[in-house]
Amino acid sequence: MFTRANYQTAANVILSRTAYQPTVGLILGSGLGGLADAIEVADTIPTTEIPRWPRSTVEGHAGRLVIGRLEGQTVLALQGRVHYYEGYTMQEVTFPVRVMQTLGIKTLFVTNAAGGLNKDYHAGDLMLISDHINLPGLIGHNPLGGPNDNELGSRFPDMTTAYDVAFRQKAHEAAAQAGFTLREGVYVCVSGPSFETPAEIRMLRTLGADAVGMSTAPEVVVARHAGMRVMGVSVVTNIVVDTPGVQQTGLHEEVLATGAQVAPRLIALLRSVLSTLGTA
Ligand code: HPA
């Protein structure tokens, strides 16, 4: 179990490496690390140099923090989250969010690569997350399991408004103005790392999910426990196969390639939301 002291030690190392005081956190999903290039006058810290920070083991996840200015805000971007399927506990997976909380970050913008379950979706679509189904959490792998530190948040945090309505409204306006389609739907988190079988895909659809991925929901649970406002965007990198006997190959490569294509649209969404936060 981590304690507040662990988060504070990590936060102190970050603060010793930058003069910035970030107020906005940004978690960049598979193939989306390039978004950090939009951050101006940035300081960069490899996460291997931060005590207790879990190490990224997956291609497409660099493992560094980029801290600087974007749209009048001071942001801290994480390139290279870690996942439950890498063998980390849910507490380790969400360690970066706790460090963000300790740094005083109040807003979290989280992105991921996801498979499209909704039959109207196409590869390359962006989906604003309206709600999530945290499947690992529902069966006992919730990052808030175990003793609760009341200084960090309440024992039974509310999740009914996890994805900020005002941010979503703003993102839709930005997409309309820029002239691209922005989907909105339910993200289901699975533990992975194997992709879903056709039967699992049909099950997830029946549950009411529009996109499936292997991250995000645990981070958002912790961010809400921490009282942060959250916006989540899934990049639909592939349309899932729901028919037995149809083989899909090269999925991870597809995931990484799509991320690079959609970066400009994601940045437009990010900028629009940041511009609502006032001067900082
Ligand atoms: N399934 C689960 N996770 C994913 C997928 C998928 O099809 N695509 C990108 N991440």
Tab-separated table of C-alpha atoms in Angstrom, residues 2-268:
chain	number	residue	atom	x	y	z
A	2	PHE	CA	1.202	3.506	-0.797
A	3	THR	CA	0.862	6.266	1.768
A	4	ARG	CA	0.571	10.012	1.411
A	5	ALA	CA	4.297	10.190	2.205
A	6	ASN	CA	5.076	8.200	-0.965
A	7	TYR	CA	3.009	10.577	-3.087
A	8	GLN	CA	4.613	13.574	-1.408
A	9	THR	CA	8.139	12.262	-2.017
A	10	ALA	CA	7.372	11.808	-5.715
A	11	ALA	CA	5.751	15.254	-5.904
A	12	ASN	CA	8.784	16.847	-4.219
A	13	VAL	CA	11.127	15.306	-6.784
A	14	ILE	CA	8.969	16.704	-9.587
A	15	LEU	CA	8.869	20.154	-7.978
A	16	SER	CA	12.658	20.089	-7.581
A	17	ARG	CA	12.975	19.575	-11.354
A	18	THR	CA	10.661	22.308	-12.585
A	19	ALA	CA	9.726	25.854	-11.666
A	20	TYR	CA	6.162	25.226	-12.821
A	21	GLN	CA	3.231	24.610	-10.504
A	22	PRO	CA	0.908	22.499	-12.679
A	23	THR	CA	-2.857	22.679	-12.170
A	24	VAL	CA	-3.972	20.494	-15.075
A	25	GLY	CA	-3.029	16.838	-15.578
A	26	LEU	CA	-2.953	15.123	-18.934
A	27	ILE	CA	-2.619	11.358	-19.401
A	28	LEU	CA	-1.688	10.364	-22.927
A	29	GLY	CA	-2.804	6.983	-24.209
A	30	SER	CA	-1.213	4.523	-26.626
A	31	GLY	CA	0.186	6.287	-29.671
A	32	LEU	CA	-0.902	9.692	-28.308
A	33	GLY	CA	2.350	10.739	-26.654
A	34	GLY	CA	2.940	13.264	-29.467
A	35	LEU	CA	0.265	15.508	-27.960
A	36	ALA	CA	2.871	16.614	-25.455
A	37	ASP	CA	4.671	18.390	-28.339
A	38	ALA	CA	1.972	21.071	-28.128
A	39	ILE	CA	3.148	22.029	-24.635
A	40	GLU	CA	5.286	25.166	-24.682
A	41	VAL	CA	8.585	25.792	-22.887
A	42	ALA	CA	8.472	22.391	-21.344
A	43	ASP	CA	10.506	20.652	-18.677
A	44	THR	CA	10.848	16.906	-19.141
A	45	ILE	CA	11.331	14.336	-16.394
A	46	PRO	CA	11.800	10.611	-17.097
A	47	THR	CA	9.462	8.747	-14.750
A	48	THR	CA	12.310	6.341	-13.899
A	49	GLU	CA	13.810	9.227	-11.885
A	50	ILE	CA	10.743	9.582	-9.658
A	51	PRO	CA	10.661	7.346	-6.547
A	52	ARG	CA	8.020	4.573	-6.617
A	53	TRP	CA	6.751	5.574	-10.082
A	54	PRO	CA	5.803	2.347	-11.920
A	55	ARG	CA	7.811	1.698	-15.057
A	56	SER	CA	6.147	1.512	-18.443
A	57	THR	CA	6.871	-1.766	-20.229
A	58	VAL	CA	4.801	-1.301	-23.394
A	59	GLU	CA	5.772	0.006	-26.808
A	60	GLY	CA	4.129	3.384	-27.465
A	61	HIS	CA	4.429	4.456	-23.827
A	62	ALA	CA	7.556	6.529	-23.272
A	63	GLY	CA	7.472	6.972	-19.515
A	64	ARG	CA	8.083	10.680	-18.997
A	65	LEU	CA	6.456	13.791	-17.661
A	66	VAL	CA	6.270	16.923	-19.776
A	67	ILE	CA	5.470	20.060	-17.789
A	68	GLY	CA	4.830	23.446	-19.349
A	69	ARG	CA	2.257	25.873	-20.710
A	70	LEU	CA	-0.717	25.179	-22.928
A	71	GLU	CA	-3.578	27.565	-23.673
A	72	GLY	CA	-2.746	29.770	-20.693
A	73	GLN	CA	-2.594	26.847	-18.262
A	74	THR	CA	0.262	25.028	-16.598
A	75	VAL	CA	-0.064	21.377	-17.479
A	76	LEU	CA	1.698	18.205	-16.498
A	77	ALA	CA	1.443	15.525	-19.171
A	78	LEU	CA	2.212	11.875	-18.602
A	79	GLN	CA	3.531	10.082	-21.659
A	80	GLY	CA	3.371	6.385	-20.877
A	81	ARG	CA	0.828	5.274	-18.335
A	82	VAL	CA	1.115	1.806	-16.904
A	83	HIS	CA	-1.608	-0.801	-17.097
A	84	TYR	CA	-2.995	-3.495	-14.854
A	85	TYR	CA	-2.065	-6.153	-17.438
A	86	GLU	CA	1.613	-5.301	-16.992
A	87	GLY	CA	1.357	-6.869	-13.549
A	88	TYR	CA	0.864	-3.691	-11.530
A	89	THR	CA	-1.727	-3.343	-8.802
A	90	MET	CA	-4.570	-0.874	-9.299
A	91	GLN	CA	-2.857	1.342	-6.700
A	92	GLU	CA	0.313	1.370	-8.782
A	93	VAL	CA	-1.664	2.018	-11.975
A	94	THR	CA	-3.207	5.098	-10.343
A	95	PHE	CA	-0.065	6.315	-8.554
A	96	PRO	CA	0.401	9.140	-11.131
A	97	VAL	CA	-3.082	10.487	-10.362
A	98	ARG	CA	-2.292	10.576	-6.624
A	99	VAL	CA	0.939	12.441	-7.333
A	100	MET	CA	-1.039	14.880	-9.481
A	101	GLN	CA	-3.446	15.364	-6.569
A	102	THR	CA	-0.511	15.989	-4.239
A	103	LEU	CA	0.837	18.598	-6.665
A	104	GLY	CA	-2.483	20.453	-6.437
A	105	ILE	CA	-3.821	19.426	-9.840
A	106	LYS	CA	-7.582	20.007	-10.021
A	107	THR	CA	-8.386	19.053	-13.604
A	108	LEU	CA	-7.577	15.802	-15.401
A	109	PHE	CA	-7.746	15.262	-19.141
A	110	VAL	CA	-7.379	11.569	-19.866
A	111	THR	CA	-7.031	9.893	-23.248
A	112	ASN	CA	-6.866	6.327	-24.467
A	113	ALA	CA	-6.906	4.093	-27.493
A	114	ALA	CA	-10.045	1.979	-27.643
A	115	GLY	CA	-11.855	-0.540	-29.775
A	116	GLY	CA	-15.151	0.654	-31.240
A	117	LEU	CA	-18.126	-1.435	-30.072
A	118	ASN	CA	-20.832	0.910	-31.301
A	119	LYS	CA	-21.773	-0.125	-34.844
A	120	ASP	CA	-21.911	3.492	-36.021
A	121	TYR	CA	-18.269	4.133	-35.151
A	122	HIS	CA	-15.294	4.115	-37.513
A	123	ALA	CA	-11.575	3.746	-36.893
A	124	GLY	CA	-10.160	7.206	-36.295
A	125	ASP	CA	-13.269	8.544	-34.537
A	126	LEU	CA	-12.923	10.427	-31.282
A	127	MET	CA	-15.362	9.552	-28.520
A	128	LEU	CA	-15.977	11.780	-25.559
A	129	ILE	CA	-16.490	9.545	-22.549
A	130	SER	CA	-19.880	10.216	-20.951
A	131	ASP	CA	-19.623	7.402	-18.414
A	132	HIS	CA	-17.677	4.232	-17.789
A	133	ILE	CA	-18.061	0.615	-16.779
A	134	ASN	CA	-15.074	-0.367	-14.662
A	135	LEU	CA	-15.240	-4.131	-15.063
A	136	PRO	CA	-12.096	-4.921	-13.021
A	137	GLY	CA	-13.399	-2.574	-10.318
A	138	LEU	CA	-16.776	-4.258	-10.206
A	139	ILE	CA	-15.197	-7.623	-9.463
A	140	GLY	CA	-12.912	-6.374	-6.702
A	141	HIS	CA	-9.975	-4.654	-8.396
A	142	ASN	CA	-10.920	-1.105	-7.497
A	143	PRO	CA	-7.993	1.246	-6.810
A	144	LEU	CA	-9.833	2.546	-3.710
A	145	GLY	CA	-10.002	-0.902	-2.099
A	146	GLY	CA	-8.346	-1.184	1.298
A	147	PRO	CA	-8.075	1.410	4.066
A	148	ASN	CA	-9.304	4.874	3.084
A	149	ASP	CA	-7.150	7.935	3.731
A	150	ASN	CA	-9.750	10.617	4.507
A	151	GLU	CA	-7.198	13.313	3.709
A	152	LEU	CA	-7.201	12.083	0.099
A	153	GLY	CA	-10.943	11.597	-0.331
A	154	SER	CA	-14.094	10.062	1.084
A	155	ARG	CA	-14.691	6.356	1.709
A	156	PHE	CA	-17.602	6.082	-0.739
A	157	PRO	CA	-17.027	8.638	-3.493
A	158	ASP	CA	-19.855	9.481	-5.836
A	159	MET	CA	-19.393	8.448	-9.471
A	160	THR	CA	-22.640	9.724	-10.972
A	161	THR	CA	-21.011	12.777	-12.553
A	162	ALA	CA	-17.524	11.418	-13.148
A	163	TYR	CA	-17.126	13.029	-16.587
A	164	ASP	CA	-17.678	16.768	-16.328
A	165	VAL	CA	-20.753	17.942	-18.229
A	166	ALA	CA	-19.477	21.477	-18.854
A	167	PHE	CA	-16.226	20.157	-20.343
A	168	ARG	CA	-18.172	17.873	-22.637
A	169	GLN	CA	-20.382	20.712	-23.789
A	170	LYS	CA	-17.309	22.794	-24.563
A	171	ALA	CA	-15.670	19.920	-26.437
A	172	HIS	CA	-18.759	19.463	-28.627
A	173	GLU	CA	-18.715	23.163	-29.467
A	174	ALA	CA	-15.036	22.949	-30.397
A	175	ALA	CA	-15.602	19.911	-32.612
A	176	ALA	CA	-18.536	21.601	-34.373
A	177	GLN	CA	-16.463	24.718	-34.946
A	178	ALA	CA	-13.503	22.749	-36.295
A	179	GLY	CA	-15.859	20.626	-38.415
A	180	PHE	CA	-15.166	17.124	-37.182
A	181	THR	CA	-17.437	14.420	-35.782
A	182	LEU	CA	-17.200	13.905	-32.059
A	183	ARG	CA	-18.897	10.817	-30.656
A	184	GLU	CA	-20.021	10.514	-27.079
A	185	GLY	CA	-20.472	7.224	-25.278
A	186	VAL	CA	-19.708	4.722	-22.559
A	187	TYR	CA	-16.193	3.359	-22.138
A	188	VAL	CA	-15.766	-0.105	-20.701
A	189	CYS	CA	-12.478	-0.966	-19.045
A	190	VAL	CA	-11.266	-4.542	-19.315
A	191	SER	CA	-8.035	-5.834	-17.818
A	192	GLY	CA	-6.478	-7.251	-21.033
A	193	PRO	CA	-3.861	-7.903	-22.350
A	194	SER	CA	-5.554	-10.348	-24.702
A	195	PHE	CA	-8.007	-8.619	-26.989
A	196	GLU	CA	-11.641	-9.636	-26.680
A	197	THR	CA	-13.214	-12.699	-28.206
A	198	PRO	CA	-16.242	-12.142	-30.474
A	199	ALA	CA	-18.478	-13.454	-27.656
A	200	GLU	CA	-16.931	-10.980	-25.210
A	201	ILE	CA	-17.474	-8.178	-27.694
A	202	ARG	CA	-21.155	-9.041	-28.000
A	203	MET	CA	-21.385	-9.180	-24.191
A	204	LEU	CA	-19.768	-5.746	-23.766
A	205	ARG	CA	-22.164	-4.268	-26.306
A	206	THR	CA	-25.110	-5.773	-24.435
A	207	LEU	CA	-23.826	-4.132	-21.260
A	208	GLY	CA	-24.232	-0.768	-22.945
A	209	ALA	CA	-20.640	0.080	-23.807
A	210	ASP	CA	-19.620	1.984	-26.958
A	211	ALA	CA	-15.848	1.564	-26.728
A	212	VAL	CA	-13.527	-0.890	-24.985
A	213	GLY	CA	-10.023	-0.405	-23.645
A	214	MET	CA	-7.574	-1.429	-20.954
A	215	SER	CA	-7.117	1.754	-18.940
A	216	THR	CA	-8.686	5.040	-17.841
A	217	ALA	CA	-11.547	3.929	-15.551
A	218	PRO	CA	-9.275	3.231	-12.526
A	219	GLU	CA	-7.538	6.588	-13.038
A	220	VAL	CA	-10.856	8.388	-13.223
A	221	VAL	CA	-12.100	6.672	-10.049
A	222	VAL	CA	-9.048	7.981	-8.194
A	223	ALA	CA	-9.309	11.427	-9.806
A	224	ARG	CA	-12.918	11.719	-8.646
A	225	HIS	CA	-11.959	10.496	-5.182
A	226	ALA	CA	-9.407	13.312	-5.275
A	227	GLY	CA	-12.112	15.819	-6.269
A	228	MET	CA	-10.751	16.554	-9.738
A	229	ARG	CA	-12.855	17.596	-12.717
A	230	VAL	CA	-12.374	15.041	-15.474
A	231	MET	CA	-12.633	14.945	-19.217
A	232	GLY	CA	-11.984	11.667	-21.031
A	233	VAL	CA	-11.544	11.017	-24.731
A	234	SER	CA	-11.195	7.658	-26.445
A	235	VAL	CA	-9.562	7.385	-29.825
A	236	VAL	CA	-11.317	4.599	-31.677
A	237	THR	CA	-8.303	2.875	-33.188
A	238	ASN	CA	-10.058	-0.199	-34.503
A	239	ILE	CA	-13.508	-1.621	-34.962
A	240	VAL	CA	-13.837	-4.817	-33.009
A	241	VAL	CA	-14.666	-8.187	-34.525
A	242	ASP	CA	-17.924	-9.656	-33.272
A	243	THR	CA	-18.176	-12.584	-35.683
A	244	PRO	CA	-16.580	-15.942	-34.865
A	245	GLY	CA	-14.047	-17.105	-37.455
A	246	VAL	CA	-13.060	-13.638	-38.687
A	247	GLN	CA	-9.435	-13.082	-37.803
A	248	GLN	CA	-7.942	-9.721	-36.869
A	249	THR	CA	-4.178	-9.187	-36.918
A	250	GLY	CA	-1.797	-6.303	-36.304
A	251	LEU	CA	-4.139	-4.661	-33.830
A	252	HIS	CA	-1.482	-3.114	-31.598
A	253	GLU	CA	0.248	-1.595	-34.654
A	254	GLU	CA	-3.107	-0.212	-35.800
A	255	VAL	CA	-3.620	1.321	-32.355
A	256	LEU	CA	-0.279	3.130	-32.485
A	257	ALA	CA	-0.723	4.371	-36.077
A	258	THR	CA	-4.202	5.832	-35.515
A	259	GLY	CA	-3.059	7.832	-32.513
A	260	ALA	CA	-0.705	9.948	-34.590
A	261	GLN	CA	-3.420	10.789	-37.157
A	262	VAL	CA	-5.941	12.087	-34.654
A	263	ALA	CA	-3.567	14.179	-32.554
A	264	PRO	CA	-4.573	17.553	-34.102
A	265	ARG	CA	-8.262	16.958	-33.313
A	266	LEU	CA	-7.485	15.876	-29.769
A	267	ILE	CA	-5.375	18.973	-29.250
A	268	ALA	CA	-8.266	21.138	-30.451
